[in-house]
mmCIF file of C-alpha atoms and ligand atoms in Angstrom:
data_model
loop_
_atom_site.group_PDB
_atom_site.id
_atom_site.type_symbol
_atom_site.label_atom_id
_atom_site.label_comp_id
_atom_site.label_asym_id
_atom_site.label_seq_id
_atom_site.Cartn_x
_atom_site.Cartn_y
_atom_site.Cartn_z
ATOM 1 C CA MET A 1 -0.016 0.390 -0.010
ATOM 2 C CA LYS A 2 1.718 3.132 -0.986
ATOM 3 C CA ILE A 3 0.846 6.480 0.933
ATOM 4 C CA ALA A 4 0.834 10.109 -0.298
ATOM 5 C CA ILE A 5 0.054 13.435 2.141
ATOM 6 C CA CYS A 6 -0.795 16.023 0.114
ATOM 7 C CA PRO A 7 0.332 19.182 2.499
ATOM 8 C CA GLY A 8 -0.676 22.371 2.213
ATOM 9 C CA SER A 9 -2.224 25.441 4.243
ATOM 10 C CA PHE A 10 -5.215 25.365 2.087
ATOM 11 C CA ASP A 11 -7.004 28.913 3.023
ATOM 12 C CA PRO A 12 -9.410 27.828 1.117
ATOM 13 C CA VAL A 13 -8.504 24.580 -1.485
ATOM 14 C CA THR A 14 -8.301 26.158 -5.109
ATOM 15 C CA ASN A 15 -8.823 24.294 -8.497
ATOM 16 C CA GLY A 16 -5.264 24.012 -8.680
ATOM 17 C CA HIS A 17 -5.200 22.369 -5.181
ATOM 18 C CA LEU A 18 -7.881 19.693 -6.234
ATOM 19 C CA ASP A 19 -6.437 18.595 -9.479
ATOM 20 C CA VAL A 20 -3.452 18.239 -7.199
ATOM 21 C CA VAL A 21 -4.957 15.674 -4.620
ATOM 22 C CA ARG A 22 -7.363 14.037 -7.508
ATOM 23 C CA ARG A 23 -3.993 13.661 -9.770
ATOM 24 C CA ALA A 24 -2.117 12.474 -6.337
ATOM 25 C CA ALA A 25 -5.219 9.519 -6.122
ATOM 26 C CA SER A 26 -4.660 8.008 -9.148
ATOM 27 C CA LEU A 27 -1.194 7.730 -8.664
ATOM 28 C CA PHE A 28 -0.858 5.773 -4.478
ATOM 29 C CA ASP A 29 -3.183 3.867 -2.679
ATOM 30 C CA ARG A 30 -3.794 6.210 -0.256
ATOM 31 C CA VAL A 31 -3.914 10.210 -0.369
ATOM 32 C CA ILE A 32 -3.757 11.908 3.238
ATOM 33 C CA VAL A 33 -4.374 15.762 1.966
ATOM 34 C CA LEU A 34 -2.824 17.934 5.699
ATOM 35 C CA VAL A 35 -4.083 20.858 6.390
ATOM 36 C CA ALA A 36 -0.496 21.963 7.748
ATOM 37 C CA VAL A 37 0.586 25.326 9.687
ATOM 38 C CA ASN A 38 2.914 27.710 7.684
ATOM 39 C CA SER A 39 4.281 29.529 9.786
ATOM 40 C CA GLU A 40 4.476 32.339 7.360
ATOM 41 C CA LYS A 41 1.186 32.670 6.245
ATOM 42 C CA LYS A 42 -2.393 33.650 8.884
ATOM 43 C CA GLY A 43 -4.805 31.993 8.063
ATOM 44 C CA LEU A 44 -8.705 33.378 7.291
ATOM 45 C CA PHE A 45 -11.046 30.235 7.468
ATOM 46 C CA THR A 46 -9.678 28.304 10.935
ATOM 47 C CA VAL A 47 -8.143 24.486 10.022
ATOM 48 C CA GLU A 48 -11.032 23.212 11.485
ATOM 49 C CA GLU A 49 -13.254 24.886 8.275
ATOM 50 C CA ARG A 50 -10.337 23.854 5.535
ATOM 51 C CA CYS A 51 -10.542 20.199 6.506
ATOM 52 C CA ASP A 52 -14.458 20.712 6.172
ATOM 53 C CA LEU A 53 -14.100 22.163 2.413
ATOM 54 C CA LEU A 54 -11.373 20.004 1.464
ATOM 55 C CA ARG A 55 -13.517 16.805 2.585
ATOM 56 C CA ARG A 56 -16.873 18.391 0.660
ATOM 57 C CA VAL A 57 -14.872 18.500 -2.267
ATOM 58 C CA THR A 58 -12.710 15.097 -2.217
ATOM 59 C CA ALA A 59 -16.190 13.839 -0.847
ATOM 60 C CA ASP A 60 -16.204 11.907 -4.908
ATOM 61 C CA LEU A 61 -12.421 10.308 -3.950
ATOM 62 C CA PRO A 62 -12.761 7.005 -2.437
ATOM 63 C CA ASN A 63 -8.669 7.000 -1.449
ATOM 64 C CA VAL A 64 -8.773 10.369 0.335
ATOM 65 C CA THR A 65 -8.664 11.309 3.295
ATOM 66 C CA VAL A 66 -8.530 14.799 5.201
ATOM 67 C CA ASP A 67 -6.455 15.356 8.162
ATOM 68 C CA SER A 68 -5.004 18.544 10.986
ATOM 69 C CA ASP A 69 -1.845 18.786 12.089
ATOM 70 C CA GLY A 70 0.060 21.040 14.480
ATOM 71 C CA GLY A 71 3.687 19.474 14.091
ATOM 72 C CA LEU A 72 6.176 18.725 11.525
ATOM 73 C CA LEU A 73 5.207 17.210 8.251
ATOM 74 C CA ALA A 74 7.934 15.029 8.678
ATOM 75 C CA ASP A 75 7.461 13.479 11.839
ATOM 76 C CA TYR A 76 3.295 13.162 10.584
ATOM 77 C CA ALA A 77 5.043 11.668 7.396
ATOM 78 C CA ARG A 78 6.774 8.882 10.173
ATOM 79 C CA ARG A 79 3.395 7.905 11.751
ATOM 80 C CA LYS A 80 1.596 7.671 8.914
ATOM 81 C CA GLY A 81 3.783 5.119 7.605
ATOM 82 C CA ALA A 82 4.096 7.837 4.658
ATOM 83 C CA ASP A 83 5.598 7.360 1.111
ATOM 84 C CA ALA A 84 5.961 10.222 -0.155
ATOM 85 C CA ILE A 85 4.637 13.781 0.147
ATOM 86 C CA VAL A 86 3.077 15.345 -3.135
ATOM 87 C CA LYS A 87 2.922 19.401 -3.846
ATOM 88 C CA GLY A 88 2.533 20.831 -7.054
ATOM 89 C CA LEU A 89 4.861 23.162 -8.814
ATOM 90 C CA ARG A 90 2.847 26.380 -10.605
ATOM 91 C CA ALA A 91 5.901 28.596 -12.012
ATOM 92 C CA MET A 92 9.780 28.249 -11.199
ATOM 93 C CA SER A 93 8.814 30.752 -8.550
ATOM 94 C CA ASP A 94 8.010 27.922 -6.499
ATOM 95 C CA PHE A 95 10.525 25.652 -7.074
ATOM 96 C CA GLU A 96 12.844 27.324 -4.263
ATOM 97 C CA TYR A 97 10.787 27.283 -1.640
ATOM 98 C CA GLU A 98 9.355 23.762 -2.450
ATOM 99 C CA PHE A 99 13.166 22.680 -2.914
ATOM 100 C CA GLN A 100 14.266 24.244 -0.295
ATOM 101 C CA MET A 101 11.573 22.487 2.453
ATOM 102 C CA ALA A 102 11.855 19.142 0.285
ATOM 103 C CA LEU A 103 15.246 18.877 1.398
ATOM 104 C CA THR A 104 14.739 19.676 4.607
ATOM 105 C CA ASN A 105 11.684 17.194 5.340
ATOM 106 C CA ARG A 106 13.988 14.708 3.246
ATOM 107 C CA LYS A 107 16.694 15.551 6.520
ATOM 108 C CA LEU A 108 14.033 14.432 8.852
ATOM 109 C CA ASN A 109 12.164 11.803 7.409
ATOM 110 C CA PRO A 110 14.572 9.914 4.673
ATOM 111 C CA ALA A 111 12.132 7.069 4.393
ATOM 112 C CA VAL A 112 9.468 9.433 2.635
ATOM 113 C CA GLU A 113 10.614 11.206 -1.062
ATOM 114 C CA THR A 114 8.921 14.974 -2.398
ATOM 115 C CA VAL A 115 6.630 14.456 -5.485
ATOM 116 C CA PHE A 116 5.998 17.015 -7.164
ATOM 117 C CA LEU A 117 3.441 17.335 -9.792
ATOM 118 C CA THR A 118 3.670 19.936 -12.520
ATOM 119 C CA THR A 119 0.485 22.011 -12.342
ATOM 120 C CA THR A 120 -2.266 21.547 -15.412
ATOM 121 C CA ALA A 121 -1.587 24.587 -17.989
ATOM 122 C CA ASP A 122 -5.068 26.389 -16.397
ATOM 123 C CA TYR A 123 -3.917 26.624 -12.917
ATOM 124 C CA MET A 124 -0.527 27.926 -12.735
ATOM 125 C CA TYR A 125 -1.610 31.583 -11.879
ATOM 126 C CA VAL A 126 -4.323 30.469 -9.572
ATOM 127 C CA SER A 127 -3.783 30.554 -5.289
ATOM 128 C CA SER A 128 -5.879 30.854 -2.503
ATOM 129 C CA SER A 129 -3.481 34.530 -2.099
ATOM 130 C CA LEU A 130 -5.589 34.741 -5.027
ATOM 131 C CA VAL A 131 -8.710 34.016 -4.389
ATOM 132 C CA LYS A 132 -9.217 35.960 -1.478
ATOM 133 C CA GLU A 133 -7.992 39.242 -2.799
ATOM 134 C CA VAL A 134 -10.537 38.886 -5.864
ATOM 135 C CA ALA A 135 -13.866 37.773 -3.674
ATOM 136 C CA ARG A 136 -12.730 40.789 -1.227
ATOM 137 C CA LEU A 137 -12.662 42.815 -4.012
ATOM 138 C CA GLY A 138 -16.178 41.636 -5.515
ATOM 139 C CA GLY A 139 -14.496 39.733 -7.934
ATOM 140 C CA ASP A 140 -16.072 36.675 -9.186
ATOM 141 C CA ILE A 141 -14.175 33.727 -8.150
ATOM 142 C CA SER A 142 -16.352 30.616 -9.890
ATOM 143 C CA PRO A 143 -12.110 29.899 -12.403
ATOM 144 C CA PHE A 144 -11.264 29.713 -8.909
ATOM 145 C CA VAL A 145 -12.580 27.267 -6.839
ATOM 146 C CA PRO A 146 -15.377 24.487 -6.751
ATOM 147 C CA ALA A 147 -19.350 25.799 -6.900
ATOM 148 C CA SER A 148 -19.929 24.319 -3.912
ATOM 149 C CA ILE A 149 -17.817 26.549 -1.636
ATOM 150 C CA ILE A 150 -18.133 29.203 -3.401
ATOM 151 C CA GLY A 151 -20.242 30.607 -1.264
ATOM 152 C CA ASP A 152 -18.923 29.647 2.527
ATOM 153 C CA ILE A 153 -16.295 31.685 0.985
ATOM 154 C CA LEU A 154 -18.592 34.728 0.207
ATOM 155 C CA LYS A 155 -19.811 34.548 3.494
ATOM 156 C CA LYS A 156 -16.456 34.409 5.042
ATOM 157 C CA VAL A 157 -14.787 37.167 3.575
ATOM 158 C CA GLU A 158 -18.176 39.580 3.948
ATOM 159 C CA ARG A 159 -17.567 38.497 7.147
ATOM 160 C CA THR A 160 -14.334 39.364 7.511
ATOM 161 C CA ASN A 161 -14.649 42.603 5.823
ATOM 162 C CA GLU A 162 -16.812 44.012 8.350
ATOM 163 C CA VAL A 163 -14.881 43.644 11.271
HETATM 164 O O1 LIG B 201 -0.114 26.025 1.029
HETATM 165 P P1 LIG B 201 1.545 25.852 1.519
HETATM 166 O O2 LIG B 201 1.568 27.278 2.566
HETATM 167 O O3 LIG B 201 2.761 27.045 0.299
HETATM 168 O O4 LIG B 201 2.795 24.456 2.909
HETATM 169 C C1 LIG B 201 3.652 24.905 3.573
HETATM 170 C C2 LIG B 201 3.209 23.700 4.534
HETATM 171 C C3 LIG B 201 2.367 23.995 4.799
HETATM 172 C C4 LIG B 201 2.668 22.222 3.550
HETATM 173 C C5 LIG B 201 4.679 24.339 4.603
HETATM 174 O O5 LIG B 201 4.368 24.849 5.670
HETATM 175 C C6 LIG B 201 4.609 23.191 6.542
HETATM 176 O O6 LIG B 201 5.186 21.339 6.020
HETATM 177 N N1 LIG B 201 4.197 22.978 7.759
HETATM 178 C C7 LIG B 201 4.712 21.856 8.854
HETATM 179 C C8 LIG B 201 5.037 22.270 9.922
HETATM 180 C C9 LIG B 201 6.826 21.853 9.132
HETATM 181 O O7 LIG B 201 7.138 20.469 8.412
HETATM 182 N N2 LIG B 201 8.009 22.173 8.598
HETATM 183 C C10 LIG B 201 9.215 22.952 8.209
HETATM 184 C C11 LIG B 201 9.070 22.281 6.657
HETATM 185 S S1 LIG B 201 10.022 22.001 6.014
#
């Protein structure tokens, strides 16, 4: 049984993330989508809300589960007996940061390989930050996120704008 982890902030999940998760699910027996803490980013959604959105948009993928963790990804991977960490690469600008994380994770846990999937061209420019910015300024986010979670994002952004 080959197990992969798709880690990320997922604040919120985008079509780009979903594309990577779907493709990982076709390559591995089991995929854990992990909401992990990125200390560089302040979140809009709580970790529980992010997990809920992820569970809804991956409900049709029987070998995908969603989890969260506040510790090191390398330790989580060890606990789960994971074979791979799967990440999407959008552009060269992602590369340096992703490469650094992959090498650090290998040092911390040599048993887990980091695998990069090239993002589908349609989603190259899509990011959670872009989705939040467009939503905040009243733009159409339907090209960037699954239809089933558009309402949740708009509601959240509205509520945050009111504060
Ligand atoms: O979607 P992001 O923000 O690019 O994901 C980054 C994330 C959450 C995968 C990364 O920050 C992470 O792995 N955090 C868990 C804590 C950890 O292991 N940090 C050291 C990474 S080498």
